[in-house]
Coordinates of N, CA and C in Angstrom, one line a residue:
X1 N -94.7 -18.1 129.7 CA -96.1 -18.4 130.0 C -96.3 -19.9 129.9
X2 N -96.9 -20.5 130.9 CA -97.2 -21.9 130.9 C -98.6 -22.1 130.4
X3 N -98.8 -23.2 129.6 CA -100.1 -23.5 129.1 C -100.8 -24.6 129.9
X4 N -102.0 -24.4 130.2 CA -102.8 -25.4 130.9 C -103.4 -26.3 129.8
X5 N -104.0 -27.4 130.3 CA -104.6 -28.4 129.3 C -105.6 -27.7 128.3
X6 N -106.4 -26.8 128.8 CA -107.4 -26.2 127.9 C -106.6 -25.3 126.8
X7 N -105.6 -24.6 127.2 CA -104.8 -23.8 126.2 C -104.2 -24.7 125.2
X8 N -103.7 -25.9 125.6 CA -103.1 -26.8 124.7 C -104.2 -27.4 123.7
X9 N -105.4 -27.6 124.2 CA -106.5 -28.0 123.4 C -106.8 -27.0 122.3
X10 N -106.8 -25.7 122.8 CA -107.1 -24.6 121.8 C -106.0 -24.6 120.7
X11 N -104.8 -24.7 121.1 CA -103.7 -24.6 120.1 C -103.8 -25.8 119.2
X12 N -104.1 -27.0 119.7 CA -104.2 -28.2 118.9 C -105.3 -28.0 117.9
X13 N -106.4 -27.4 118.4 CA -107.6 -27.3 117.5 C -107.5 -26.2 116.4
X14 N -106.5 -25.3 116.6 CA -106.4 -24.1 115.7 C -105.1 -24.2 114.9
X15 N -104.1 -25.0 115.3 CA -102.8 -25.0 114.6 C -102.8 -25.3 113.1
X16 N -103.8 -26.0 112.7 CA -103.9 -26.3 111.2 C -104.9 -25.3 110.5
X17 N -105.3 -24.4 111.2 CA -106.2 -23.4 110.6 C -107.6 -23.4 111.3
X18 N -108.3 -22.3 111.1 CA -109.6 -22.1 111.6 C -110.6 -22.8 110.6
X19 N -111.7 -23.3 111.1 CA -112.7 -23.8 110.1 C -113.2 -22.7 109.2
X20 N -113.5 -23.0 108.0 CA -114.0 -22.0 107.0 C -115.5 -22.0 107.1
X21 N -116.0 -21.4 108.2 CA -117.4 -21.3 108.5 C -117.7 -19.9 109.0
X22 N -119.0 -19.6 109.1 CA -119.3 -18.2 109.5 C -118.9 -17.9 110.9
X23 N -118.9 -18.9 111.8 CA -118.5 -18.6 113.2 C -117.4 -19.6 113.7
X24 N -116.2 -19.4 113.2 CA -115.1 -20.4 113.5 C -114.8 -20.5 115.0
X25 N -114.8 -19.4 115.7 CA -114.4 -19.4 117.1 C -115.5 -20.2 117.9
X26 N -116.7 -20.1 117.5 CA -117.8 -20.8 118.2 C -117.6 -22.3 118.0
X27 N -117.2 -22.7 116.8 CA -116.9 -24.1 116.5 C -115.7 -24.6 117.3
X28 N -114.7 -23.9 117.4 CA -113.5 -24.3 118.1 C -113.8 -24.4 119.6
X29 N -114.6 -23.4 120.1 CA -115.0 -23.4 121.5 C -115.8 -24.7 121.8
X30 N -116.7 -25.1 120.9 CA -117.5 -26.3 121.1 C -116.6 -27.5 121.1
X31 N -115.6 -27.6 120.2 CA -114.7 -28.7 120.2 C -113.9 -28.8 121.5
X32 N -113.5 -27.7 122.0 CA -112.7 -27.6 123.3 C -113.5 -27.8 124.5
X33 N -114.8 -27.5 124.4 CA -115.7 -27.6 125.6 C -115.8 -26.4 126.5
X34 N -115.6 -25.2 125.9 CA -115.7 -24.0 126.7 C -116.6 -23.0 125.9
X35 N -116.9 -21.9 126.5 CA -117.7 -20.8 125.9 C -116.8 -20.1 124.9
X36 N -117.5 -19.6 123.8 CA -116.7 -18.8 122.8 C -116.0 -17.6 123.4
X37 N -116.7 -16.9 124.4 CA -116.0 -15.8 125.0 C -114.8 -16.2 125.8
X38 N -114.8 -17.3 126.4 CA -113.6 -17.9 127.1 C -112.5 -18.2 126.1
X39 N -112.9 -18.8 125.0 CA -111.9 -19.2 124.0 C -111.2 -17.9 123.5
X40 N -111.9 -16.9 123.2 CA -111.3 -15.6 122.7 C -110.5 -15.0 123.8
X41 N -110.9 -15.0 125.0 CA -110.1 -14.4 126.1 C -108.8 -15.2 126.3
X42 N -108.9 -16.5 126.2 CA -107.7 -17.3 126.4 C -106.7 -17.1 125.2
X43 N -107.2 -17.0 124.0 CA -106.4 -16.7 122.8 C -105.7 -15.4 122.9
X44 N -106.4 -14.4 123.4 CA -105.8 -13.1 123.6 C -104.8 -13.1 124.7
X45 N -105.0 -13.8 125.8 CA -104.0 -14.0 126.8 C -102.8 -14.7 126.3
X46 N -103.0 -15.8 125.5 CA -101.8 -16.5 125.0 C -101.0 -15.6 124.1
X47 N -101.7 -14.7 123.3 CA -101.0 -13.8 122.4 C -100.3 -12.8 123.3
X48 N -100.9 -12.2 124.3 CA -100.2 -11.2 125.1 C -99.1 -11.8 125.9
X49 N -99.2 -13.1 126.2 CA -98.1 -13.8 126.9 C -97.0 -14.3 126.0
X50 N -97.2 -14.2 124.7 CA -96.2 -14.7 123.8 C -96.2 -16.1 123.4
X51 N -97.3 -16.8 123.9 CA -97.4 -18.3 123.5 C -97.8 -18.4 122.0
X52 N -98.6 -17.5 121.5 CA -98.9 -17.4 120.1 C -98.6 -16.0 119.7
X53 N -98.1 -15.9 118.4 CA -97.8 -14.5 117.9 C -99.0 -13.9 117.3
X54 N -99.8 -14.6 116.5 CA -100.9 -14.0 115.8 C -101.8 -15.1 115.2
X55 N -102.9 -14.7 114.8 CA -103.9 -15.5 114.1 C -103.9 -14.8 112.7
X56 N -103.5 -15.5 111.6 CA -103.4 -14.9 110.3 C -103.6 -15.9 109.2
X57 N -103.9 -15.4 108.0 CA -104.0 -16.2 106.8 C -102.6 -16.6 106.4
X58 N -102.4 -17.8 105.8 CA -101.2 -18.2 105.2 C -101.6 -18.7 103.8
X59 N -101.7 -17.7 102.9 CA -102.2 -18.1 101.5 C -101.2 -18.9 100.7
X60 N -101.6 -19.8 99.9 CA -100.8 -20.5 98.9 C -100.7 -19.6 97.7
X61 N -99.6 -18.8 97.6 CA -99.4 -17.9 96.5 C -99.5 -18.5 95.1
X62 N -99.0 -19.7 95.1 CA -99.0 -20.5 93.8 C -100.4 -20.7 93.3
X63 N -101.3 -21.2 94.3 CA -102.7 -21.4 93.9 C -103.4 -20.2 93.6
X64 N -102.9 -19.0 94.0 CA -103.6 -17.7 93.7 C -103.0 -17.1 92.4
X65 N -102.1 -17.9 91.7 CA -101.5 -17.4 90.5 C -100.3 -16.5 90.7
X66 N -99.8 -16.4 91.9 CA -98.6 -15.6 92.2 C -97.4 -16.6 92.2
X67 N -97.0 -16.9 90.9 CA -96.0 -18.0 90.8 C -94.5 -17.5 90.7
X68 N -94.4 -16.2 90.6 CA -93.0 -15.6 90.5 C -92.8 -14.9 91.8
X69 N -92.2 -15.6 92.8 CA -92.1 -15.1 94.1 C -90.6 -15.0 94.4
X70 N -90.2 -13.8 94.9 CA -88.7 -13.6 95.2 C -88.5 -12.9 96.5
X71 N -87.5 -13.5 97.2 CA -87.0 -12.8 98.4 C -86.0 -11.8 98.0
X72 N -86.4 -10.5 98.0 CA -85.4 -9.4 97.7 C -84.6 -9.2 99.0
X73 N -83.3 -9.0 98.7 CA -82.4 -8.7 99.9 C -81.7 -7.4 99.6
X74 N -81.5 -6.6 100.6 CA -81.0 -5.2 100.5 C -79.9 -4.9 101.5
X75 N -78.9 -4.2 101.1 CA -77.8 -3.7 101.9 C -78.2 -2.3 102.2
X76 N -78.8 -2.0 103.4 CA -79.3 -0.7 103.7 C -78.5 -0.1 104.9
X77 N -78.2 1.1 104.8 CA -77.4 1.8 105.8 C -78.1 1.6 107.2
X78 N -77.4 1.3 108.2 CA -77.9 0.9 109.5 C -78.8 2.1 110.0
X79 N -78.4 3.3 109.9 CA -79.1 4.4 110.5 C -80.5 4.7 109.8
X80 N -80.7 4.1 108.6 CA -82.0 4.2 107.9 C -82.8 2.9 107.9
X81 N -82.2 1.8 108.3 CA -82.8 0.5 108.0 C -84.1 0.3 108.7
X82 N -84.3 0.7 110.0 CA -85.5 0.6 110.7 C -86.7 1.3 110.0
X83 N -86.4 2.6 109.8 CA -87.4 3.5 109.1 C -87.8 3.0 107.7
X84 N -86.8 2.7 106.9 CA -87.1 2.3 105.5 C -87.7 0.9 105.5
X85 N -87.2 0.0 106.4 CA -87.8 -1.3 106.5 C -89.3 -1.3 106.7
X86 N -89.7 -0.4 107.6 CA -91.2 -0.2 107.9 C -91.9 0.3 106.7
X87 N -91.3 1.1 105.9 CA -92.0 1.6 104.7 C -92.1 0.5 103.6
X88 N -91.0 -0.3 103.5 CA -91.0 -1.4 102.5 C -92.1 -2.4 103.0
X89 N -92.1 -2.7 104.3 CA -93.1 -3.7 104.8 C -94.5 -3.3 104.6
X90 N -94.8 -2.0 104.5 CA -96.1 -1.4 104.3 C -96.6 -1.5 102.9
X91 N -95.7 -1.8 101.9 CA -96.1 -1.9 100.5 C -97.1 -3.1 100.3
X92 N -98.1 -3.0 99.6 CA -99.1 -4.0 99.5 C -98.6 -5.3 98.7
X93 N -97.5 -5.2 98.0 CA -97.0 -6.4 97.3 C -95.9 -7.1 98.1
X94 N -95.6 -6.6 99.3 CA -94.6 -7.3 100.2 C -95.3 -8.1 101.3
X95 N -95.1 -9.4 101.3 CA -95.8 -10.2 102.3 C -95.0 -10.4 103.6
X96 N -93.7 -10.4 103.5 CA -92.8 -10.5 104.6 C -91.7 -9.5 104.5
X97 N -91.4 -8.8 105.6 CA -90.3 -7.9 105.6 C -89.6 -7.8 106.9
X98 N -88.3 -8.0 107.0 CA -87.7 -8.0 108.3 C -86.2 -7.7 108.1
X99 N -85.6 -7.2 109.3 CA -84.2 -6.9 109.3 C -83.5 -8.1 109.9
X100 N -82.3 -8.4 109.4 CA -81.5 -9.5 109.9 C -80.0 -9.0 110.0
X101 N -79.3 -9.6 110.9 CA -77.9 -9.2 111.0 C -77.1 -9.6 109.8
X102 N -76.2 -8.8 109.4 CA -75.3 -9.2 108.2 C -74.4 -10.4 108.6
X103 N -74.0 -11.1 107.7 CA -73.1 -12.3 107.9 C -71.9 -12.1 107.0
X104 N -70.8 -12.8 107.4 CA -69.6 -12.8 106.6 C -69.9 -13.2 105.2
X105 N -69.6 -12.4 104.2 CA -69.9 -12.7 102.8 C -71.3 -12.5 102.4
X106 N -72.1 -11.9 103.3 CA -73.5 -11.7 103.0 C -73.8 -10.3 103.5
X107 N -73.8 -9.2 102.7 CA -73.9 -7.9 103.2 C -75.4 -7.4 103.4
X108 N -76.3 -8.2 103.2 CA -77.7 -7.8 103.2 C -78.3 -7.8 104.6
X109 N -79.1 -6.8 105.0 CA -79.7 -6.7 106.3 C -81.2 -6.5 106.2
X110 N -81.8 -6.2 105.1 CA -83.2 -6.0 104.9 C -83.7 -7.0 103.9
X111 N -84.8 -7.8 104.3 CA -85.3 -8.8 103.4 C -86.8 -8.5 103.2
X112 N -87.2 -8.6 101.9 CA -88.6 -8.4 101.6 C -89.1 -9.4 100.6
X113 N -90.2 -10.1 100.9 CA -90.7 -11.1 100.0 C -91.7 -10.4 99.0
X114 N -91.5 -10.6 97.7 CA -92.3 -9.9 96.7 C -93.0 -11.0 95.9
X115 N -94.3 -10.8 95.6 CA -95.1 -11.8 94.9 C -95.6 -11.2 93.6
X116 N -95.6 -12.0 92.5 CA -96.2 -11.5 91.3 C -96.5 -12.7 90.4
X117 N -97.2 -12.4 89.2 CA -97.5 -13.5 88.3 C -96.4 -13.8 87.3
X118 N -95.5 -12.9 87.1 CA -94.3 -13.1 86.3 C -93.1 -12.5 86.9
X119 N -91.9 -12.9 86.5 CA -90.7 -12.3 87.0 C -90.6 -10.9 86.6
X120 N -91.1 -10.5 85.5 CA -91.0 -9.1 85.1 C -91.8 -8.2 86.0
X121 N -93.0 -8.8 86.5 CA -93.8 -8.0 87.4 C -93.1 -7.9 88.8
X122 N -92.4 -9.0 89.2 CA -91.7 -8.9 90.5 C -90.5 -7.9 90.3
X123 N -89.8 -7.9 89.2 CA -88.7 -7.0 89.0 C -89.2 -5.5 89.0
X124 N -90.4 -5.3 88.4 CA -90.9 -3.9 88.5 C -91.2 -3.5 89.9
X125 N -91.7 -4.5 90.7 CA -92.0 -4.2 92.1 C -90.7 -4.0 92.9
X126 N -89.7 -4.7 92.5 CA -88.4 -4.6 93.1 C -87.8 -3.2 92.8
X127 N -88.1 -2.7 91.6 CA -87.6 -1.3 91.3 C -88.3 -0.3 92.1
X128 N -89.6 -0.5 92.5 CA -90.3 0.4 93.4 C -89.6 0.5 94.7
X129 N -89.2 -0.7 95.3 CA -88.5 -0.8 96.5 C -87.1 0.0 96.4
X130 N -86.4 -0.3 95.3 CA -85.1 0.4 95.1 C -85.3 1.9 95.1
X131 N -86.3 2.4 94.5 CA -86.5 3.8 94.5 C -86.9 4.4 95.9
X132 N -87.6 3.6 96.6 CA -88.0 4.0 98.0 C -86.7 4.0 98.9
X133 N -85.9 3.0 98.7 CA -84.7 3.0 99.5 C -83.6 4.0 99.1
X134 N -83.6 4.4 97.9 CA -82.7 5.4 97.4 C -81.3 5.2 97.7
X135 N -80.5 6.3 98.0 CA -79.1 6.2 98.3 C -78.8 5.4 99.6
X136 N -79.7 5.1 100.4 CA -79.5 4.4 101.7 C -79.1 2.9 101.4
X137 N -79.5 2.5 100.1 CA -79.2 1.1 99.7 C -78.0 1.1 98.9
X138 N -77.0 0.2 99.3 CA -75.8 0.1 98.6 C -75.8 -1.0 97.5
X139 N -76.5 -2.1 97.7 CA -76.6 -3.1 96.8 C -77.8 -4.0 97.1
X140 N -78.3 -4.8 96.2 CA -79.4 -5.7 96.4 C -79.3 -6.9 95.5
X141 N -80.2 -7.9 95.8 CA -80.3 -9.1 94.9 C -81.7 -9.6 95.2
X142 N -82.0 -10.7 94.4 CA -83.3 -11.3 94.6 C -83.1 -12.8 94.4
X143 N -83.7 -13.6 95.3 CA -83.7 -15.0 95.3 C -85.1 -15.6 95.0
X144 N -85.3 -16.1 93.8 CA -86.6 -16.6 93.4 C -86.9 -18.0 94.0
X145 N -88.2 -18.1 94.4 CA -88.6 -19.4 94.9 C -88.8 -20.4 93.7
X146 N -88.5 -21.6 94.0 CA -88.8 -22.7 93.0 C -89.8 -23.6 93.5
X147 N -90.1 -23.7 94.8 CA -91.2 -24.5 95.3 C -91.5 -24.1 96.7
X148 N -92.6 -24.5 97.2 CA -93.0 -24.2 98.6 C -92.4 -25.3 99.5
X149 N -91.6 -24.9 100.5 CA -91.1 -25.9 101.4 C -91.9 -26.1 102.7
X150 N -92.5 -25.0 103.1 CA -93.2 -25.1 104.4 C -94.3 -24.0 104.4
X151 N -95.5 -24.4 104.8 CA -96.6 -23.4 104.9 C -97.3 -23.6 106.2
X152 N -96.6 -24.1 107.2 CA -97.3 -24.3 108.5 C -96.5 -23.7 109.6
X153 N -97.1 -23.5 110.7 CA -96.4 -23.0 111.9 C -96.0 -24.2 112.8
X154 N -95.5 -23.8 114.0 CA -95.1 -24.8 115.0 C -96.3 -25.7 115.3
X155 N -96.1 -26.9 115.5 CA -97.1 -27.9 116.0 C -96.8 -28.4 117.4
X156 N -97.7 -28.4 118.2 CA -97.5 -29.0 119.6 C -97.5 -30.5 119.5
X157 N -96.6 -31.1 120.2 CA -96.5 -32.6 120.3 C -97.7 -33.1 121.1
X158 N -98.2 -34.2 120.7 CA -99.3 -34.8 121.5 C -98.7 -35.4 122.8
X159 N -99.6 -35.3 123.8 CA -99.2 -35.9 125.1 C -98.7 -35.1 126.1

């Protein structure tokens, strides 16, 4: 999908987040110089065309008190990975869940980010996932976050 100048203005106006006001799309439309209905239609078209994936919140878990954050990694049998991954991803305490190819020396194919206020809380949630995965999971581990490295998406270059 190619982006015209108006689409690029929309992305530039939204890539740092929507304004925290009652009618954020109306404000973005005003900034871009188009009608709000046109803005929404263009954003839907860009999403359908793959130029943007989604419009979503990106909370700062640390600011919300969720300071014990761990990426749990799981070695799940291939024939069950898709189905079980969807179930893990639906858990309310998992913010990111995806399948990745295994690598040499790295047997894990299912990744699930778990958030909690303490490591004990995260470990309890990890136990819930382990029970859900059952015998389809051969081994697992968890990698705890020590700091936020990136909380933004792709940025369009100016010009």
